[in-house]
Amino acid sequence: MTVYFVGDIQGCYSELETLLGKIAFSENNDQLYVAGDLVARGPDSLATLRLIKSLKNSAKIVLGNHDLHLLSVFHGLKKVKAQDKLSALLSAPDAEELLGWLISQPLIQKLPGEETYMSHAGLSPEWTPKIALEQANIAHKNLISPELKYWLKHMYGAQPTSWKNATDEVSRFRFTINALTRMRYCHSDRSLDFKCKENLTNAPKQLSPWFDFQHIDDNTQWLFGHWAALMGQCQPNNIYALDTGCVWGHHLTILRWSDKRLFTERAHKIQR
Ligand SMILES: [Mn+2]
């Protein structure tokens, strides 16, 4: 079995299909870990969801902020963002089935038998992997419960930015969603910033990327997407950035885990 990781697909179905062909992906023998944000601004979110869902157990997905927003739209809590191309998906005959499958996906995936984890945005500097997994499991249980709409409604907002201020169930849920799906930069007190999306050169001096604060040990690996401006570059070397901005005209990246080889597909010239 070969394990692969893919960064943010964002509806870039054509590039994904080409890349799976390049690596001769076999749904019987291989596994594809998908770093979240399967949908939104790319040309074909519907085909992307259908393809990943069809891979069944050979696809291991985490939810991203765009996936969660789509679920809020589907449940009537939010409007589609102007730039998102989601109308074909939302009006598809299998929309309910696809989005029921999507909501049942976790916020963190851990590779069996090794200390390797994946979430959409990363690991809060205030958390160990153990705390992150515990909180991700609690949030996941809320999202698959009959109170799904209550939790989606309370998911929005930037507070608390610090785990130590997450003192009740709702604020712990919101912090968990924000840390695992929206985080990029942190302040010097390790609290989360949600405004800056710049690359490391252009960021304000008072902000540092979350992984600058992380002290996971050398035997632990963390993989994440969400941050296209990094273009796959980050330190330290047991942290892996997977989003290489295919939807922004750059490329889609698949990482083969056994030898860390990267496979890339340049964004296809499709009307976006
Ligand atoms: Mn994202």
Short mmCIF file of C-alpha atoms and ligand atoms in Angstrom, two decimals:
data_model
loop_
_atom_site.label_atom_id
_atom_site.label_comp_id
_atom_site.label_asym_id
_atom_site.label_seq_id
_atom_site.Cartn_x
_atom_site.Cartn_y
_atom_site.Cartn_z
CA MET A 1 0.00 0.00 0.00
CA THR A 2 1.28 3.43 -0.91
CA VAL A 3 0.20 6.47 1.09
CA TYR A 4 -0.21 9.82 -0.67
CA PHE A 5 -1.17 13.26 0.58
CA VAL A 6 -2.86 15.89 -1.57
CA GLY A 7 -3.22 19.60 -0.78
CA ASP A 8 -6.25 21.84 -1.25
CA ILE A 9 -8.18 20.69 -4.33
CA GLN A 10 -10.82 23.48 -4.17
CA GLY A 11 -12.82 22.01 -7.03
CA CYS A 12 -9.80 21.62 -9.36
CA TYR A 13 -11.10 18.27 -10.53
CA SER A 14 -9.29 18.16 -13.84
CA GLU A 15 -5.85 18.60 -12.23
CA LEU A 16 -6.69 16.02 -9.55
CA GLU A 17 -7.75 13.46 -12.14
CA THR A 18 -4.55 14.01 -14.14
CA LEU A 19 -2.38 13.74 -11.04
CA LEU A 20 -4.05 10.51 -9.88
CA GLY A 21 -3.29 9.13 -13.35
CA LYS A 22 0.35 10.23 -13.07
CA ILE A 23 0.83 8.30 -9.84
CA ALA A 24 -1.31 5.38 -11.14
CA PHE A 25 -3.41 5.63 -7.99
CA SER A 26 -5.12 2.36 -7.16
CA GLU A 27 -8.13 2.52 -4.87
CA ASN A 28 -7.55 -1.12 -3.97
CA ASN A 29 -3.89 -0.74 -2.99
CA ASP A 30 -3.25 2.92 -2.15
CA GLN A 31 -4.48 5.56 0.22
CA LEU A 32 -5.04 9.24 -0.51
CA TYR A 33 -5.01 11.64 2.43
CA VAL A 34 -6.89 14.81 1.43
CA ALA A 35 -5.94 17.96 3.38
CA GLY A 36 -9.38 19.65 3.25
CA ASP A 37 -10.95 22.42 1.17
CA LEU A 38 -12.11 19.94 -1.45
CA VAL A 39 -14.54 22.53 -2.79
CA ALA A 40 -15.20 26.19 -3.47
CA ARG A 41 -13.56 28.45 -6.05
CA GLY A 42 -12.38 25.92 -8.63
CA PRO A 43 -14.46 24.94 -11.67
CA ASP A 44 -15.82 21.56 -10.55
CA SER A 45 -16.50 21.02 -6.86
CA LEU A 46 -19.29 18.55 -7.68
CA ALA A 47 -17.07 16.17 -9.67
CA THR A 48 -14.35 16.50 -7.02
CA LEU A 49 -16.66 15.40 -4.20
CA ARG A 50 -18.09 12.56 -6.28
CA LEU A 51 -14.59 11.31 -7.12
CA ILE A 52 -13.21 11.46 -3.56
CA LYS A 53 -16.37 9.88 -2.12
CA SER A 54 -16.15 7.08 -4.71
CA LEU A 55 -12.68 6.17 -3.36
CA LYS A 56 -14.42 5.01 -0.15
CA ASN A 57 -11.92 3.80 2.46
CA SER A 58 -8.90 4.57 0.32
CA ALA A 59 -9.55 8.31 0.80
CA LYS A 60 -8.82 9.81 4.24
CA ILE A 61 -10.21 13.31 4.43
CA VAL A 62 -10.10 16.20 6.88
CA LEU A 63 -12.52 19.12 6.74
CA GLY A 64 -11.33 22.59 5.74
CA ASN A 65 -12.91 26.00 6.25
CA HIS A 66 -14.46 26.01 2.76
CA ASP A 67 -15.97 22.55 3.32
CA LEU A 68 -17.53 23.72 6.58
CA HIS A 69 -18.82 26.90 4.94
CA LEU A 70 -20.44 24.85 2.17
CA LEU A 71 -22.20 22.79 4.86
CA SER A 72 -23.49 25.98 6.50
CA VAL A 73 -24.82 27.12 3.12
CA PHE A 74 -26.48 23.77 2.50
CA HIS A 75 -28.18 23.94 5.90
CA GLY A 76 -29.50 27.43 5.18
CA LEU A 77 -27.28 29.27 7.67
CA LYS A 78 -25.05 31.18 5.25
CA LYS A 79 -25.03 32.47 1.68
CA VAL A 80 -22.68 31.24 -1.04
CA LYS A 81 -19.66 33.54 -1.29
CA ALA A 82 -19.62 35.55 -4.52
CA GLN A 83 -16.40 33.94 -5.78
CA ASP A 84 -17.44 30.35 -5.02
CA LYS A 85 -18.64 28.09 -7.82
CA LEU A 86 -20.98 25.86 -5.88
CA SER A 87 -24.37 26.11 -7.63
CA ALA A 88 -23.98 22.87 -9.63
CA LEU A 89 -23.09 21.03 -6.44
CA LEU A 90 -25.89 22.54 -4.36
CA SER A 91 -28.52 21.72 -6.99
CA ALA A 92 -27.20 18.23 -7.83
CA PRO A 93 -29.60 15.31 -7.27
CA ASP A 94 -27.01 13.69 -4.99
CA ALA A 95 -26.18 16.89 -3.05
CA GLU A 96 -27.71 15.60 0.18
CA GLU A 97 -25.82 12.33 -0.04
CA LEU A 98 -22.52 14.08 -0.87
CA LEU A 99 -22.86 16.65 1.91
CA GLY A 100 -23.98 14.01 4.42
CA TRP A 101 -20.79 12.16 3.60
CA LEU A 102 -18.73 15.36 3.82
CA ILE A 103 -19.97 16.32 7.29
CA SER A 104 -19.07 12.86 8.57
CA GLN A 105 -15.37 13.47 7.87
CA PRO A 106 -13.04 14.25 10.79
CA LEU A 107 -10.88 17.30 11.51
CA ILE A 108 -7.65 15.34 12.03
CA GLN A 109 -6.37 12.16 10.42
CA LYS A 110 -3.60 10.11 12.06
CA LEU A 111 -1.63 7.50 10.15
CA PRO A 112 -1.97 4.12 11.85
CA GLY A 113 1.22 2.99 13.60
CA GLU A 114 3.07 6.31 13.36
CA GLU A 115 2.99 9.76 14.90
CA THR A 116 1.91 11.38 11.65
CA TYR A 117 -1.07 13.71 11.64
CA MET A 118 -2.91 15.86 9.13
CA SER A 119 -5.30 18.74 9.66
CA HIS A 120 -6.40 21.47 7.28
CA ALA A 121 -4.63 24.43 8.94
CA GLY A 122 -2.13 22.87 11.33
CA LEU A 123 -1.58 22.38 15.07
CA SER A 124 -2.17 25.23 17.52
CA PRO A 125 1.05 26.12 19.40
CA GLU A 126 -1.01 25.89 22.59
CA TRP A 127 -1.76 22.23 21.88
CA THR A 128 0.03 18.92 21.84
CA PRO A 129 -1.09 16.40 19.19
CA LYS A 130 -2.91 14.53 22.00
CA ILE A 131 -5.01 17.58 22.99
CA ALA A 132 -5.65 18.39 19.33
CA LEU A 133 -6.96 14.86 18.68
CA GLU A 134 -9.18 14.95 21.78
CA GLN A 135 -10.70 18.31 20.83
CA ALA A 136 -11.04 17.33 17.15
CA ASN A 137 -12.99 14.24 18.22
CA ILE A 138 -15.33 16.28 20.42
CA ALA A 139 -15.94 18.80 17.59
CA HIS A 140 -16.50 15.94 15.11
CA LYS A 141 -19.10 14.37 17.42
CA ASN A 142 -20.92 17.72 17.58
CA LEU A 143 -20.94 17.99 13.77
CA ILE A 144 -22.41 14.51 13.27
CA SER A 145 -25.00 14.96 16.03
CA PRO A 146 -28.68 15.94 15.54
CA GLU A 147 -27.61 19.41 16.82
CA LEU A 148 -25.45 19.96 13.71
CA LYS A 149 -27.16 23.27 12.84
CA TYR A 150 -26.64 24.63 16.36
CA TRP A 151 -22.92 23.88 16.11
CA LEU A 152 -22.54 25.26 12.58
CA LYS A 153 -24.25 28.46 13.72
CA HIS A 154 -21.89 28.82 16.70
CA MET A 155 -18.82 27.98 14.66
CA TYR A 156 -18.45 31.50 13.24
CA GLY A 157 -16.43 34.20 14.99
CA ALA A 158 -12.81 34.85 15.94
CA GLN A 159 -13.10 34.53 19.73
CA PRO A 160 -11.49 33.13 21.73
CA THR A 161 -8.13 33.46 19.99
CA SER A 162 -6.41 31.66 22.86
CA TRP A 163 -7.10 28.15 24.19
CA LYS A 164 -6.76 29.34 27.79
CA ASN A 165 -9.79 31.59 27.22
CA ALA A 166 -11.89 28.76 25.81
CA THR A 167 -13.74 28.13 29.03
CA ASP A 168 -17.07 26.69 27.88
CA GLU A 169 -18.24 24.08 25.41
CA VAL A 170 -19.11 26.51 22.61
CA SER A 171 -15.87 28.50 22.86
CA ARG A 172 -13.82 25.30 22.94
CA PHE A 173 -15.66 24.14 19.80
CA ARG A 174 -15.09 27.46 18.03
CA PHE A 175 -11.41 27.57 18.98
CA THR A 176 -10.99 23.98 17.78
CA ILE A 177 -12.59 24.70 14.40
CA ASN A 178 -10.57 27.92 14.03
CA ALA A 179 -7.25 26.34 15.03
CA LEU A 180 -7.72 23.30 12.82
CA THR A 181 -9.24 24.98 9.75
CA ARG A 182 -8.44 28.74 9.72
CA MET A 183 -5.13 29.37 11.54
CA ARG A 184 -2.06 30.73 9.74
CA TYR A 185 -0.22 33.23 11.90
CA CYS A 186 0.03 33.58 15.68
CA HIS A 187 0.91 36.50 17.95
CA SER A 188 3.89 36.28 20.31
CA ASP A 189 1.60 35.00 23.10
CA ARG A 190 0.70 32.10 20.74
CA SER A 191 -2.88 33.37 20.26
CA LEU A 192 -4.37 33.01 16.78
CA ASP A 193 -4.53 35.69 14.10
CA PHE A 194 -7.14 35.34 11.36
CA LYS A 195 -6.44 38.35 9.17
CA CYS A 196 -3.05 37.85 7.60
CA LYS A 197 -2.79 35.50 4.60
CA GLU A 198 0.58 36.79 3.34
CA ASN A 199 3.70 34.79 2.75
CA LEU A 200 6.39 34.94 5.43
CA THR A 201 8.32 37.81 3.79
CA ASN A 202 5.36 40.19 3.65
CA ALA A 203 3.79 39.48 7.04
CA PRO A 204 3.76 42.12 9.82
CA LYS A 205 6.69 41.73 12.21
CA GLN A 206 4.53 41.00 15.24
CA LEU A 207 3.13 37.84 13.64
CA SER A 208 4.84 34.46 13.23
CA PRO A 209 3.58 31.38 11.40
CA TRP A 210 2.02 28.81 13.76
CA PHE A 211 4.77 26.29 13.01
CA ASP A 212 7.47 28.65 14.35
CA PHE A 213 6.03 28.04 17.83
CA GLN A 214 5.52 24.32 17.52
CA HIS A 215 7.68 21.96 19.55
CA ILE A 216 6.47 18.58 18.39
CA ASP A 217 9.24 16.02 18.78
CA ASP A 218 11.35 14.71 15.91
CA ASN A 219 9.33 11.49 15.67
CA THR A 220 6.09 13.38 15.06
CA GLN A 221 5.02 14.71 11.67
CA TRP A 222 2.25 17.19 10.91
CA LEU A 223 0.84 17.87 7.44
CA PHE A 224 -1.46 20.73 6.52
CA GLY A 225 -2.95 22.65 3.59
CA HIS A 226 -4.90 25.94 3.70
CA TRP A 227 -1.97 28.32 3.15
CA ALA A 228 -1.35 28.75 -0.57
CA ALA A 229 1.06 31.67 -0.11
CA LEU A 230 3.62 29.28 1.43
CA MET A 231 3.74 27.33 -1.85
CA GLY A 232 4.78 24.20 0.05
CA GLN A 233 7.63 25.86 1.94
CA CYS A 234 7.83 25.67 5.72
CA GLN A 235 10.12 24.86 8.64
CA PRO A 236 10.87 22.70 10.62
CA ASN A 237 11.28 19.69 8.36
CA ASN A 238 8.82 17.44 10.21
CA ILE A 239 6.02 19.85 9.26
CA TYR A 240 4.73 19.66 5.68
CA ALA A 241 2.80 22.36 3.80
CA LEU A 242 0.69 20.80 1.02
CA ASP A 243 -1.26 23.69 -0.52
CA THR A 244 0.43 24.97 -3.66
CA GLY A 245 -2.42 27.17 -4.88
CA CYS A 246 -3.80 25.21 -7.84
CA VAL A 247 -7.01 27.23 -7.69
CA TRP A 248 -4.94 30.44 -7.90
CA GLY A 249 -3.25 29.27 -11.12
CA HIS A 250 -0.20 27.58 -9.57
CA HIS A 251 -0.24 23.81 -9.17
CA LEU A 252 -1.72 20.84 -7.33
CA THR A 253 0.71 18.77 -5.28
CA ILE A 254 0.65 15.13 -4.22
CA LEU A 255 3.27 13.94 -1.71
CA ARG A 256 4.21 10.25 -1.69
CA TRP A 257 4.82 9.53 1.96
CA SER A 258 7.30 6.63 1.70
CA ASP A 259 10.04 8.63 -0.04
CA LYS A 260 8.62 12.19 0.25
CA ARG A 261 8.57 12.55 -3.52
CA LEU A 262 6.37 15.36 -4.83
CA PHE A 263 4.14 15.01 -7.90
CA THR A 264 2.70 18.20 -9.31
CA GLU A 265 0.21 19.25 -11.96
CA ARG A 266 0.12 22.84 -13.19
CA ALA A 267 -3.27 24.51 -13.10
CA HIS A 268 -5.16 23.76 -16.31
CA LYS A 269 -6.24 26.72 -18.36
CA ILE A 270 -9.94 26.51 -17.65
CA GLN A 271 -12.19 29.55 -17.44
CA ARG A 272 -12.39 30.25 -13.70
MN MN B 1 -8.61 26.72 3.80
#
